[in-house]
Coordinates of N, CA and C in Angstrom, one line a residue:
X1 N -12.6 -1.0 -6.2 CA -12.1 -1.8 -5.1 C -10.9 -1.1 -4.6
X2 N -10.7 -0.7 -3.6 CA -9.3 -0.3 -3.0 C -8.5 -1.2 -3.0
X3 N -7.4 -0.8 -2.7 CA -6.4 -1.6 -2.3 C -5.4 -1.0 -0.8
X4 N -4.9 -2.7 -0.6 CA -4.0 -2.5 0.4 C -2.5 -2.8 0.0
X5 N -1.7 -2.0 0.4 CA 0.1 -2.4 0.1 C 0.8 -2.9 1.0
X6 N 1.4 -3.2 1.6 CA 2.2 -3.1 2.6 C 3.8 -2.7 2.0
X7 N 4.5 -2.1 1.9 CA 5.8 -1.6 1.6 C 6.8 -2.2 2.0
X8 N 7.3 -3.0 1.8 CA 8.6 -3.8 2.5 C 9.9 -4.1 1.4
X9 N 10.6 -3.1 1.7 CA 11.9 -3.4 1.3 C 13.0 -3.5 2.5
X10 N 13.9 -4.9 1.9 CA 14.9 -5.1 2.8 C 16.0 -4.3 3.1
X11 N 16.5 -3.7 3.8 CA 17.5 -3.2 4.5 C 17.3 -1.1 4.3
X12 N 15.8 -1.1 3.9 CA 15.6 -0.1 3.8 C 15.1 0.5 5.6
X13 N 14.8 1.8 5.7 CA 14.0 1.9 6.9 C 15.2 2.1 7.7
X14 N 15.9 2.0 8.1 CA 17.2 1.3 8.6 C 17.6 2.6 9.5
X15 N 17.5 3.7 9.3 CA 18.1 5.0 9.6 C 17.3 6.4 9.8
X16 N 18.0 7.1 10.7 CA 17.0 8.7 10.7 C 17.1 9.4 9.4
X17 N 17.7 8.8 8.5 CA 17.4 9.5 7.2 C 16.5 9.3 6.3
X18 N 16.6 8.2 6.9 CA 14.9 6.9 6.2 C 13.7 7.3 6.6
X19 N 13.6 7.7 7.9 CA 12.5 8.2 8.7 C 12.6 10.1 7.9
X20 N 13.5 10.6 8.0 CA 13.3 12.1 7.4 C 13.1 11.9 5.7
X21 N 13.9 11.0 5.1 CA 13.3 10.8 3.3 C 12.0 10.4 3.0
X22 N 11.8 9.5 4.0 CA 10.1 9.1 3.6 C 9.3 9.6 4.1
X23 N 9.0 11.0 4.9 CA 8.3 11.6 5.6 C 8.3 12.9 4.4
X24 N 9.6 13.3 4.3 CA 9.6 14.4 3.1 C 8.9 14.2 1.7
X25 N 8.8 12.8 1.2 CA 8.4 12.2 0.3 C 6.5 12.3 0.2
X26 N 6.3 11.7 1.2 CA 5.0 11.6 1.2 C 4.0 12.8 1.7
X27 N 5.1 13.8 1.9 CA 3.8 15.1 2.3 C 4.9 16.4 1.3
X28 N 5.4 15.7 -0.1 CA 5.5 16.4 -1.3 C 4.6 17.3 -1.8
X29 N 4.7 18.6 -2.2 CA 3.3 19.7 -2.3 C 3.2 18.8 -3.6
X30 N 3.9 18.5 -4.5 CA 3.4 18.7 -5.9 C 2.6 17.4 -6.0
X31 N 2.6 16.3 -4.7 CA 1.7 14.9 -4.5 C 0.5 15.3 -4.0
X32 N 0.3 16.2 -2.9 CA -0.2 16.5 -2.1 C -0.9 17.9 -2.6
X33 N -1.4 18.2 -3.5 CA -2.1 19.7 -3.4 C -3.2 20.4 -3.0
X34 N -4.1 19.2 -2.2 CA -5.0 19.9 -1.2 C -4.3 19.6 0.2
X35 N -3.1 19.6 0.1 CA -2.5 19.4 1.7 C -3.2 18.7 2.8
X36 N -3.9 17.3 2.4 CA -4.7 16.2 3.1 C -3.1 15.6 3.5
X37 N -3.0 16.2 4.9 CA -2.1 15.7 5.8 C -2.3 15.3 7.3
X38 N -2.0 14.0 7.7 CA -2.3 14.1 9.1 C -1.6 13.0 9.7
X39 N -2.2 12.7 11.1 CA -1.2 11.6 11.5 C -1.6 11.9 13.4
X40 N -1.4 11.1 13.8 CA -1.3 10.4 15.4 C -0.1 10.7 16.2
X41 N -0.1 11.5 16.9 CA 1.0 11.4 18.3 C 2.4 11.8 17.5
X42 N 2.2 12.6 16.8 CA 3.4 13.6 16.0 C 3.2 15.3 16.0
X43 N 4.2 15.8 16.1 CA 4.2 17.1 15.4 C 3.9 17.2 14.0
X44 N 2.6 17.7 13.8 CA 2.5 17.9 12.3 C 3.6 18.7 11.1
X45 N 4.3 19.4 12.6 CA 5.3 20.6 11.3 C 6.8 20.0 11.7
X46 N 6.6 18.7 13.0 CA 8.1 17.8 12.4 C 7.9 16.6 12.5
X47 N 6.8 16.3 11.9 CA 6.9 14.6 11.9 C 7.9 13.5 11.6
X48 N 9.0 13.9 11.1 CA 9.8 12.9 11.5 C 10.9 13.0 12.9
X49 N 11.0 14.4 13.3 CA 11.8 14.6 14.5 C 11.0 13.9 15.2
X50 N 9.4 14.1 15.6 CA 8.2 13.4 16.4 C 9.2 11.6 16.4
X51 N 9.1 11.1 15.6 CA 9.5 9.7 15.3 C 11.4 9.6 16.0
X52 N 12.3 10.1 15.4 CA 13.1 10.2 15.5 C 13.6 10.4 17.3
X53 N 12.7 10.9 17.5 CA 12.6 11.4 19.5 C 12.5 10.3 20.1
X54 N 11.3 9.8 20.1 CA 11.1 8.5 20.5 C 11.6 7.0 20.5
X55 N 12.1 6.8 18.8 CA 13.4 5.9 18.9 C 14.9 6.1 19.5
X56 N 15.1 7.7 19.8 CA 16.1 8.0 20.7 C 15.6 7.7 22.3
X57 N 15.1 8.3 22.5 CA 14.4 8.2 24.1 C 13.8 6.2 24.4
X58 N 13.8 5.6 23.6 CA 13.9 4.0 24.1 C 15.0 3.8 23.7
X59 N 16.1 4.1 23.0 CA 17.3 3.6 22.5 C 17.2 2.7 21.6
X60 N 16.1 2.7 20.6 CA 15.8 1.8 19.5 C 16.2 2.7 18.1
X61 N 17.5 2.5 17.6 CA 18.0 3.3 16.7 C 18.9 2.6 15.6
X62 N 18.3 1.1 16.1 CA 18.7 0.8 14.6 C 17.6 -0.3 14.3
X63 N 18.1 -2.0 13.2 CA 17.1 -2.2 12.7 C 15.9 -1.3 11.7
X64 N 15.4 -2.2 11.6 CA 13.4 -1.0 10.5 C 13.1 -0.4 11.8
X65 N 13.0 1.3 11.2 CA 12.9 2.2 12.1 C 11.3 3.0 11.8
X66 N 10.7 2.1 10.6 CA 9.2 2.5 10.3 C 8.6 1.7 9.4
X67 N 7.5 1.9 9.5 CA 6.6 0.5 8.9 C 5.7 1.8 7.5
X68 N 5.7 1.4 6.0 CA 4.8 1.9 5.5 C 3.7 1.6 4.6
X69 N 2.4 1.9 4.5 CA 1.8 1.2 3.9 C 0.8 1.9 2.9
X70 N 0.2 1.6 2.0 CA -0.7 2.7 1.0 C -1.6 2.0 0.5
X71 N -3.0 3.0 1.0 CA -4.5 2.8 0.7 C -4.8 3.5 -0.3
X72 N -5.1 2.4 -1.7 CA -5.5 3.4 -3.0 C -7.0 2.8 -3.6
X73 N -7.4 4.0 -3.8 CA -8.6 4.5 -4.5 C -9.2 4.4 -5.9
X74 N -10.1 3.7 -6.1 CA -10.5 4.5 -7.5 C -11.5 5.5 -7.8
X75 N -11.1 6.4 -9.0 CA -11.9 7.6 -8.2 C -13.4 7.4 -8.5
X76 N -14.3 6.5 -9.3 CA -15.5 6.2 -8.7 C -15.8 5.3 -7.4
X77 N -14.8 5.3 -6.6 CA -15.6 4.9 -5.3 C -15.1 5.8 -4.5
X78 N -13.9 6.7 -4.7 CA -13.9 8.0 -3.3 C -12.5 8.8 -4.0
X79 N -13.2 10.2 -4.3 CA -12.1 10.9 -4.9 C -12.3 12.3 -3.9
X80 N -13.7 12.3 -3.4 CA -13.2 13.7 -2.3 C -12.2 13.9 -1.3
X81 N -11.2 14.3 -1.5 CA -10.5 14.7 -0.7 C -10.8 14.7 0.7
X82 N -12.0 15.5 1.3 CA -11.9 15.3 2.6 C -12.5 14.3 3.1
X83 N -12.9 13.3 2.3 CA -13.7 11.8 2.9 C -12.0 11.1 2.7
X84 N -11.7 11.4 1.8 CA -10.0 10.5 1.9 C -9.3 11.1 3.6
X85 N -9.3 12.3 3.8 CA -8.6 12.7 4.7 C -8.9 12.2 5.8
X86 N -10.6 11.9 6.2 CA -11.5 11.5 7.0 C -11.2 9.8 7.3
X87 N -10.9 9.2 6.3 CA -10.2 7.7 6.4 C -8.9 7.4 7.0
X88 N -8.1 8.6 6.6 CA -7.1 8.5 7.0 C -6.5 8.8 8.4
X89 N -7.7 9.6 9.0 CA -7.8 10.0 10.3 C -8.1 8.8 11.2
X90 N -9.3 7.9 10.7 CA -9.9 7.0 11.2 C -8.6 6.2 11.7
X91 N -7.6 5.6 10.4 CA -7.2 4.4 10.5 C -6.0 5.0 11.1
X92 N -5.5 6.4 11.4 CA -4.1 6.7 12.3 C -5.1 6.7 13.8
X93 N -6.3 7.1 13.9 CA -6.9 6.8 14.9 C -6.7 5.5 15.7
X94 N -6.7 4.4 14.8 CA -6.8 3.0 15.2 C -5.1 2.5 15.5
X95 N -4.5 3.1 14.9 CA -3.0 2.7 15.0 C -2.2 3.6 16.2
X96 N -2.6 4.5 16.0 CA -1.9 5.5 16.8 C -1.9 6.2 18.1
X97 N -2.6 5.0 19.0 CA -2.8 4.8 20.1 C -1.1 4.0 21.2
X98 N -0.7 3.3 20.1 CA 0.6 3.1 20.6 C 1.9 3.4 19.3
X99 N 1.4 3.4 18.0 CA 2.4 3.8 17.8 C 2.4 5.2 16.7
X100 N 3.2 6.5 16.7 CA 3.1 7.2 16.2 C 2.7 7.1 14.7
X101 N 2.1 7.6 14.0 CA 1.3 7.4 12.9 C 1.6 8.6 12.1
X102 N 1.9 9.0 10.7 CA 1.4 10.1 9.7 C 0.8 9.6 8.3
X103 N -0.1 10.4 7.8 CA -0.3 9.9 6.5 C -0.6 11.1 5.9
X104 N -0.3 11.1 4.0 CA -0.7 12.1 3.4 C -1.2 11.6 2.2
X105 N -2.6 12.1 1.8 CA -2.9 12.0 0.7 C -2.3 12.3 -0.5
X106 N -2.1 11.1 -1.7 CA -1.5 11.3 -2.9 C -2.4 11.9 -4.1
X107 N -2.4 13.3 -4.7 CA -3.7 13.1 -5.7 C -2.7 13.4 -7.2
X108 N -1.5 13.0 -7.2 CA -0.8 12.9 -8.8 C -0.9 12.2 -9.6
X109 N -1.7 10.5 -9.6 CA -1.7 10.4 -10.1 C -3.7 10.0 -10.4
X110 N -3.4 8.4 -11.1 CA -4.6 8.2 -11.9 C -6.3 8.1 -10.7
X111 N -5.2 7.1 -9.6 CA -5.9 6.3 -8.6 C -5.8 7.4 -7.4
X112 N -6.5 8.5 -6.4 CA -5.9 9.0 -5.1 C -5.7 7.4 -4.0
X113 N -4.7 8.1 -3.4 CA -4.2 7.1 -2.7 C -3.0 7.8 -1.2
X114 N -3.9 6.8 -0.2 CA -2.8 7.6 1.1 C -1.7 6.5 1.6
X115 N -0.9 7.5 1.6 CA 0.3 6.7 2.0 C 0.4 7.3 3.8
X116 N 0.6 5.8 4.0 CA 0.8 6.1 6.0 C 2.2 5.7 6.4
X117 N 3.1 6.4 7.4 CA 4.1 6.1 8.0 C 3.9 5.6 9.2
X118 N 4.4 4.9 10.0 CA 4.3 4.5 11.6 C 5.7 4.4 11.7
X119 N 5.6 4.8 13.2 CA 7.4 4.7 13.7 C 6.8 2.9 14.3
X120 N 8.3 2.1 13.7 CA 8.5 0.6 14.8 C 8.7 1.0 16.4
X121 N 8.9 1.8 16.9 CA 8.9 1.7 17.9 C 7.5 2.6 18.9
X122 N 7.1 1.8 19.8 CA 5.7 2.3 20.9 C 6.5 3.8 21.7
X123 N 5.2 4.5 21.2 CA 5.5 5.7 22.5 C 5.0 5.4 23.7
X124 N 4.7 4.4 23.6 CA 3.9 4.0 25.4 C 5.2 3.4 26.1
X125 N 5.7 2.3 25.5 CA 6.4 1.2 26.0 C 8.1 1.2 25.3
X126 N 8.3 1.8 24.3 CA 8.9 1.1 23.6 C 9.3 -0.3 22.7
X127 N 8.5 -1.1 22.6 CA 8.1 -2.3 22.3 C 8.2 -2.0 20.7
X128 N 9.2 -3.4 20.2 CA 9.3 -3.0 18.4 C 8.3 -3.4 18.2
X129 N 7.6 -3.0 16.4 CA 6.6 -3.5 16.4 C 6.9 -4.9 15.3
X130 N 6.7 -5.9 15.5 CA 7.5 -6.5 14.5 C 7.3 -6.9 12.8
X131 N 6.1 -6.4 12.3 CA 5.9 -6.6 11.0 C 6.1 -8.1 10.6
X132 N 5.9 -8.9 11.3 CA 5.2 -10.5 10.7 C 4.5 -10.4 9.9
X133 N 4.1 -11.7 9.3 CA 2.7 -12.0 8.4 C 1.5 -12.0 9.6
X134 N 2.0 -12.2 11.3 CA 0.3 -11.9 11.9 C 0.1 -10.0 11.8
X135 N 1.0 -9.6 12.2 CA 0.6 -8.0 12.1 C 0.6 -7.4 10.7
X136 N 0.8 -8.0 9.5 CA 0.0 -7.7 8.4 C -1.2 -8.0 8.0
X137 N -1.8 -9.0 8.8 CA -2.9 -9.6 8.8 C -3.9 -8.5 9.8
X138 N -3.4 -7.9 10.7 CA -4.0 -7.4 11.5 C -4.0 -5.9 10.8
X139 N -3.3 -5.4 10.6 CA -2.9 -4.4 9.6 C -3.9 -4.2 8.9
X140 N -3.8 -5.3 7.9 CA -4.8 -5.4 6.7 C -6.4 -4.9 7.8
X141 N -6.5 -5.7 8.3 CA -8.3 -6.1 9.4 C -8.5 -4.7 9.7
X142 N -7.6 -3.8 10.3 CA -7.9 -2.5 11.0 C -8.1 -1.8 9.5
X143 N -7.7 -1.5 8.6 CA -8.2 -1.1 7.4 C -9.4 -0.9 6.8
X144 N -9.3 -2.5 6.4 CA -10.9 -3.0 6.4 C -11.5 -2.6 7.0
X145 N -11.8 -2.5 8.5 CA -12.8 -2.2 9.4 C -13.4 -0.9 8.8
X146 N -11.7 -0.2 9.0 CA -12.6 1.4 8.5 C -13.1 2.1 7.3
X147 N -12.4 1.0 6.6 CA -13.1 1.4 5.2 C -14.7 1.1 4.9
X148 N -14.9 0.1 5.7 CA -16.7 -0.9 5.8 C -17.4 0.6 6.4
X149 N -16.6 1.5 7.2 CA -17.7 2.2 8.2 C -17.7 3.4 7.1
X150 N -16.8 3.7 6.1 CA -17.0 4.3 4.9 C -17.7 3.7 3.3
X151 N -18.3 2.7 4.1 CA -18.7 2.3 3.1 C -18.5 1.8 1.8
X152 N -16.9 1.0 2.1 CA -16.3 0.4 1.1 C -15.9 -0.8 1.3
X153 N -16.8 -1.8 0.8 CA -17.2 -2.9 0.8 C -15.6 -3.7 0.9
X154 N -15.0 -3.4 -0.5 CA -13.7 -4.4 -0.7 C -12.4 -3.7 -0.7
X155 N -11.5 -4.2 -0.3 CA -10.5 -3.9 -0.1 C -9.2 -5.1 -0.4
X156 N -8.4 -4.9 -1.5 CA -7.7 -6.0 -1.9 C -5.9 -6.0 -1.5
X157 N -6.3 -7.0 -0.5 CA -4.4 -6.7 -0.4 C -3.6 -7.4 -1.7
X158 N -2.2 -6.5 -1.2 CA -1.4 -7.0 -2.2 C -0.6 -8.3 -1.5
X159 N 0.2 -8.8 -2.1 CA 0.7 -9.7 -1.4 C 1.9 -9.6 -0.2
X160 N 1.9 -10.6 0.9 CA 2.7 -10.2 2.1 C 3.9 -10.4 1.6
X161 N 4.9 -9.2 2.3 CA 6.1 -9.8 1.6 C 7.0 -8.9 3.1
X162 N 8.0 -10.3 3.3 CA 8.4 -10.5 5.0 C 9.3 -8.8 4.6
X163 N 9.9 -8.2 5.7 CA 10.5 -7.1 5.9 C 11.8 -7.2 6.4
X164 N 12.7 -7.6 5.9 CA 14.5 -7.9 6.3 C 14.3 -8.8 7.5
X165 N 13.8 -9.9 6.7 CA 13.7 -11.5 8.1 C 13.1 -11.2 9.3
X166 N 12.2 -9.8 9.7 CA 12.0 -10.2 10.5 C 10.6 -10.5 11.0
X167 N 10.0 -11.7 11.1 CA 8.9 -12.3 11.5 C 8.3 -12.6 12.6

């Protein structure tokens, strides 16, 4: 059964260093060694400048300056690499229509598992995105969907947990 996370710590996210530390983090070679990297409406070789542009150019530079979340695996229901990379395309697919998107496959440890970044703020509009309990619900649903068209039946969230009050 997979799982869903949603990542929410309070007063974290907060800064361009937040956006450049967790970007650096999640596309680590020694996490990452078949370099299953990708993402939506970014520069792949500066995905956090990609992010960092766009909260400058709306003037959204402070507040949660990214939303993160991680889809984990067990490896009898999906350990190929490029069907993981293939999901992860799907679901920045589904997201990254308004808001920039990256994800990188984790294969260090027991479970592979992708970790996704999104900038809070729309490259269409500028519009925050606000991380309620409805857009983790929705979150969660766009997941699911793509995981069903991979043929993975269940998918278990973890529990909602609010993002520095804001709902």
């Amino acid at each position: 059964m997979a799982i869903f996370k949603k990542v929410a710590k309070a007063g974290k996210y907060q800064d361009d260093y937040a956006i450049h530390n967790l970007i650096t983090y999640i596309t680590r070679p020694d996490k990452t060694p078949s370099q299953m990297i990708g993402g939506y409406g970014v520069d792949p070789d500066h995905i956090a400048d990609s992010m960092v542009q766009i909260s400058n150019q709306f003037h959204k530079n402070s507040r949660i300056r990214l939303h993160h979340f991680i889809v984990s695996f067990t490896r009898w229901e999906c350990s190929a690499p490029g069907v993981l990379y293939c999901i992860g395309m799907a679901i920045s697919n589904q997201i990254g229509p308004e808001y920039q998107i990256a994800f990188a496959l984790h294969e260090d440890t027991e479970y592979p598992h992708l970790h996704f970044v999104f900038n809070a703020v729309s490259h269409i509009d500028g519009r925050r995105y606000r991380g309620g309990k409805k857009e983790y619900h929705e979150l969660y649903h766009i997941v699911r969907r793509v995981l069903q068209g991979f043929r993975i039946r269940e998918l278990l969230p973890v529990d909602y947990r609010e993002e520095d009050g804001e709902e």
